[in-house]
Amino acid sequence: QLEILWRLQIFMQALHKTDKVIAHFIAGIEAIDHPTPFVYFGDHRPILSSKLFTEDVMHQTDYFIYQNY
């Protein structure tokens, strides 16, 4: 039980940091004076979800596309 809570805490900290970094990066893209796309994706789902997904689904991830135009 404690290990799950520890993993969840580590995941949430990483998610928070990632959110801040991406927001900073997008602000930089907004300052660029020409059309600039940005695609963000991961190569696997969070380790916390390994009990929820089969191995073949673990490497199917979401993505988003941002553009300043």
Coordinates of N, CA, C and O in Angstrom, one line a residue:
Q1 N 0.8 -1.2 0.0 CA 0.0 0.0 0.0 C 0.9 1.3 0.0 O 0.6 2.2 -0.7
L2 N 1.9 1.3 0.8 CA 2.8 2.5 0.9 C 3.5 2.6 -0.4 O 3.7 3.8 -0.9
E3 N 3.9 1.5 -1.1 CA 4.6 1.6 -2.3 C 3.7 2.3 -3.4 O 4.2 3.1 -4.2
I4 N 2.5 1.9 -3.4 CA 1.6 2.5 -4.4 C 1.4 4.0 -4.2 O 1.4 4.8 -5.1
L5 N 1.3 4.4 -2.9 CA 1.2 5.8 -2.6 C 2.5 6.6 -3.0 O 2.4 7.7 -3.5
W6 N 3.6 5.9 -2.7 CA 4.9 6.5 -3.1 C 5.0 6.7 -4.6 O 5.4 7.8 -5.1
R7 N 4.6 5.7 -5.3 CA 4.6 5.8 -6.8 C 3.7 6.9 -7.3 O 4.0 7.6 -8.2
L8 N 2.5 6.9 -6.7 CA 1.5 8.0 -7.1 C 2.1 9.4 -6.8 O 1.9 10.3 -7.6
Q9 N 2.7 9.5 -5.7 CA 3.3 10.8 -5.4 C 4.4 11.2 -6.4 O 4.5 12.3 -6.8
I10 N 5.3 10.3 -6.7 CA 6.3 10.5 -7.7 C 5.7 10.9 -9.0 O 6.2 11.8 -9.7
F11 N 4.7 10.1 -9.4 CA 4.0 10.4 -10.7 C 3.4 11.8 -10.7 O 3.5 12.5 -11.7
M12 N 2.7 12.2 -9.6 CA 2.1 13.5 -9.6 C 3.1 14.6 -9.6 O 2.9 15.6 -10.2
Q13 N 4.2 14.4 -8.9 CA 5.3 15.4 -9.0 C 5.8 15.6 -10.4 O 6.0 16.7 -10.9
A14 N 6.1 14.5 -11.1 CA 6.6 14.5 -12.4 C 5.5 15.2 -13.4 O 5.9 15.9 -14.3
L15 N 4.3 14.8 -13.2 CA 3.2 15.4 -14.0 C 3.1 16.9 -13.8 O 3.0 17.7 -14.8
H16 N 3.3 17.4 -12.6 CA 3.2 18.8 -12.3 C 4.4 19.5 -12.9 O 4.3 20.6 -13.6
K17 N 5.6 18.9 -12.8 CA 6.8 19.5 -13.5 C 6.7 19.6 -15.0 O 7.0 20.6 -15.6
T18 N 6.1 18.5 -15.5 CA 6.0 18.4 -17.0 C 5.0 19.5 -17.4 O 5.2 20.2 -18.5
D19 N 3.9 19.7 -16.7 CA 2.9 20.7 -17.0 C 3.6 22.1 -17.1 O 3.3 22.9 -18.0
K20 N 4.4 22.4 -16.1 CA 5.1 23.7 -16.0 C 6.0 23.9 -17.2 O 6.1 25.0 -17.8
V21 N 6.8 22.9 -17.5 CA 7.8 23.0 -18.6 C 7.1 23.1 -19.9 O 7.5 24.0 -20.7
I22 N 6.0 22.4 -20.1 CA 5.3 22.5 -21.4 C 4.6 23.9 -21.5 O 4.6 24.5 -22.6
A23 N 4.1 24.4 -20.4 CA 3.5 25.8 -20.5 C 4.6 26.8 -20.8 O 4.4 27.7 -21.6
H24 N 5.8 26.7 -20.3 CA 6.9 27.6 -20.6 C 7.3 27.4 -22.0 O 7.5 28.4 -22.7
F25 N 7.4 26.2 -22.5 CA 7.7 26.0 -23.9 C 6.7 26.6 -24.9 O 7.1 27.2 -25.9
I26 N 5.4 26.4 -24.6 CA 4.4 27.0 -25.4 C 4.4 28.5 -25.4 O 4.2 29.1 -26.4
A27 N 4.7 29.1 -24.3 CA 4.9 30.5 -24.2 C 6.0 31.0 -25.1 O 5.9 32.0 -25.8
G28 N 7.1 30.2 -25.2 CA 8.2 30.5 -26.1 C 7.7 30.4 -27.6 O 8.1 31.2 -28.4
I29 N 6.9 29.4 -27.9 CA 6.4 29.2 -29.3 C 5.5 30.4 -29.6 O 5.6 30.9 -30.8
E30 N 4.7 30.9 -28.7 CA 3.9 32.0 -28.9 C 4.7 33.3 -29.3 O 4.2 34.1 -30.0
A31 N 5.9 33.4 -28.8 CA 6.7 34.5 -29.1 C 7.4 34.5 -30.5 O 7.9 35.4 -31.0
I32 N 7.4 33.3 -31.1 CA 7.9 33.1 -32.5 C 7.0 33.8 -33.5 O 5.8 33.6 -33.4
D33 N 7.6 34.5 -34.4 CA 6.9 35.3 -35.4 C 6.5 34.5 -36.7 O 6.0 35.1 -37.6
H34 N 6.7 33.2 -36.7 CA 6.2 32.4 -37.9 C 5.5 31.2 -37.4 O 5.7 30.7 -36.2
P35 N 4.7 30.6 -38.2 CA 3.9 29.4 -37.8 C 4.8 28.3 -37.3 O 5.8 27.9 -38.0
T36 N 4.5 27.8 -36.1 CA 5.3 26.8 -35.5 C 4.4 25.7 -34.8 O 3.7 26.0 -33.9
P37 N 4.4 24.5 -35.3 CA 3.7 23.4 -34.7 C 4.5 22.7 -33.6 O 5.8 22.8 -33.6
F38 N 3.9 22.2 -32.6 CA 4.5 21.4 -31.6 C 3.7 20.2 -31.3 O 2.5 20.2 -31.1
V39 N 4.3 19.0 -31.4 CA 3.7 17.7 -31.1 C 4.3 17.1 -29.9 O 5.5 17.0 -29.8
Y40 N 3.5 16.7 -28.9 CA 3.9 16.2 -27.7 C 3.3 14.8 -27.5 O 2.1 14.6 -27.7
F41 N 4.2 13.8 -27.3 CA 3.7 12.4 -27.0 C 4.7 11.7 -26.2 O 5.8 12.1 -26.0
G42 N 4.2 10.6 -25.6 CA 5.1 9.8 -24.8 C 5.3 8.4 -25.5 O 4.6 8.1 -26.5
D43 N 6.2 7.6 -25.0 CA 6.5 6.4 -25.6 C 5.9 5.2 -24.8 O 6.0 4.0 -25.2
H44 N 5.2 5.5 -23.7 CA 4.6 4.5 -22.9 C 3.6 5.1 -21.9 O 3.7 6.3 -21.6
R45 N 2.7 4.3 -21.4 CA 1.8 4.9 -20.4 C 2.5 4.9 -19.0 O 3.5 4.2 -18.8
P46 N 2.0 5.6 -18.0 CA 2.6 5.6 -16.7 C 2.7 4.2 -16.1 O 1.8 3.4 -16.3
I47 N 3.8 4.0 -15.4 CA 4.0 2.7 -14.8 C 2.8 2.3 -13.8 O 2.5 1.1 -13.6
L48 N 2.1 3.3 -13.3 CA 1.0 3.1 -12.4 C -0.1 2.3 -13.1 O -0.9 1.6 -12.5
S49 N -0.2 2.5 -14.5 CA -1.3 1.9 -15.2 C -0.9 0.4 -15.7 O -1.7 -0.2 -16.4
S50 N 0.2 -0.1 -15.3 CA 0.6 -1.4 -15.8 C -0.4 -2.5 -15.4 O -0.5 -3.5 -16.1
K51 N -1.1 -2.3 -14.3 CA -2.1 -3.3 -13.9 C -3.4 -3.2 -14.6 O -4.2 -4.1 -14.6
L52 N -3.6 -2.0 -15.3 CA -4.8 -1.7 -16.0 C -4.8 -2.1 -17.5 O -5.8 -2.2 -18.1
F53 N -3.6 -2.2 -18.0 CA -3.5 -2.4 -19.5 C -2.6 -3.6 -19.8 O -1.7 -3.9 -19.0
T54 N -2.9 -4.3 -20.9 CA -2.0 -5.4 -21.3 C -0.8 -4.8 -21.9 O -0.7 -3.6 -22.3
E55 N 0.2 -5.6 -22.1 CA 1.5 -5.1 -22.6 C 1.4 -4.4 -24.0 O 2.0 -3.4 -24.2
D56 N 0.6 -4.9 -24.9 CA 0.4 -4.3 -26.2 C -0.2 -3.0 -26.2 O 0.1 -2.1 -27.0
V57 N -1.0 -2.7 -25.2 CA -1.7 -1.4 -25.0 C -0.8 -0.4 -24.3 O -0.9 0.8 -24.4
M58 N 0.1 -0.9 -23.5 CA 1.0 0.0 -22.7 C 1.8 1.0 -23.5 O 2.1 2.0 -23.1
H59 N 2.0 0.6 -24.8 CA 2.8 1.5 -25.6 C 2.0 2.3 -26.6 O 2.5 2.9 -27.5
Q60 N 0.7 2.3 -26.4 CA -0.2 3.2 -27.2 C -0.5 4.4 -26.3 O -1.1 4.2 -25.2
T61 N -0.1 5.5 -26.8 CA -0.2 6.7 -25.9 C -0.9 7.8 -26.6 O -1.1 7.9 -27.8
D62 N -1.4 8.8 -25.8 CA -2.1 9.9 -26.3 C -1.0 11.0 -26.7 O 0.1 10.9 -26.4
Y63 N -1.5 11.9 -27.5 CA -0.6 13.0 -27.9 C -1.4 14.3 -28.0 O -2.6 14.2 -28.1
F64 N -0.7 15.4 -28.1 CA -1.4 16.6 -28.5 C -0.6 17.4 -29.5 O 0.6 17.3 -29.5
I65 N -1.3 18.2 -30.3 CA -0.6 19.1 -31.2 C -1.0 20.5 -30.9 O -2.2 20.8 -30.7
Y66 N 0.0 21.4 -30.8 CA -0.2 22.8 -30.5 C 0.4 23.6 -31.7 O 1.5 23.2 -32.2
Q67 N -0.2 24.6 -32.1 CA 0.4 25.5 -33.1 C 0.1 26.9 -32.8 O -1.0 27.2 -32.2
N68 N 1.0 27.8 -33.2 CA 0.8 29.2 -32.8 C 0.2 30.0 -34.0 O 0.3 31.2 -34.0
Y69 N -0.5 29.3 -34.9 CA -1.2 30.0 -36.0 C -2.6 29.6 -36.1 O -3.1 28.6 -35.5

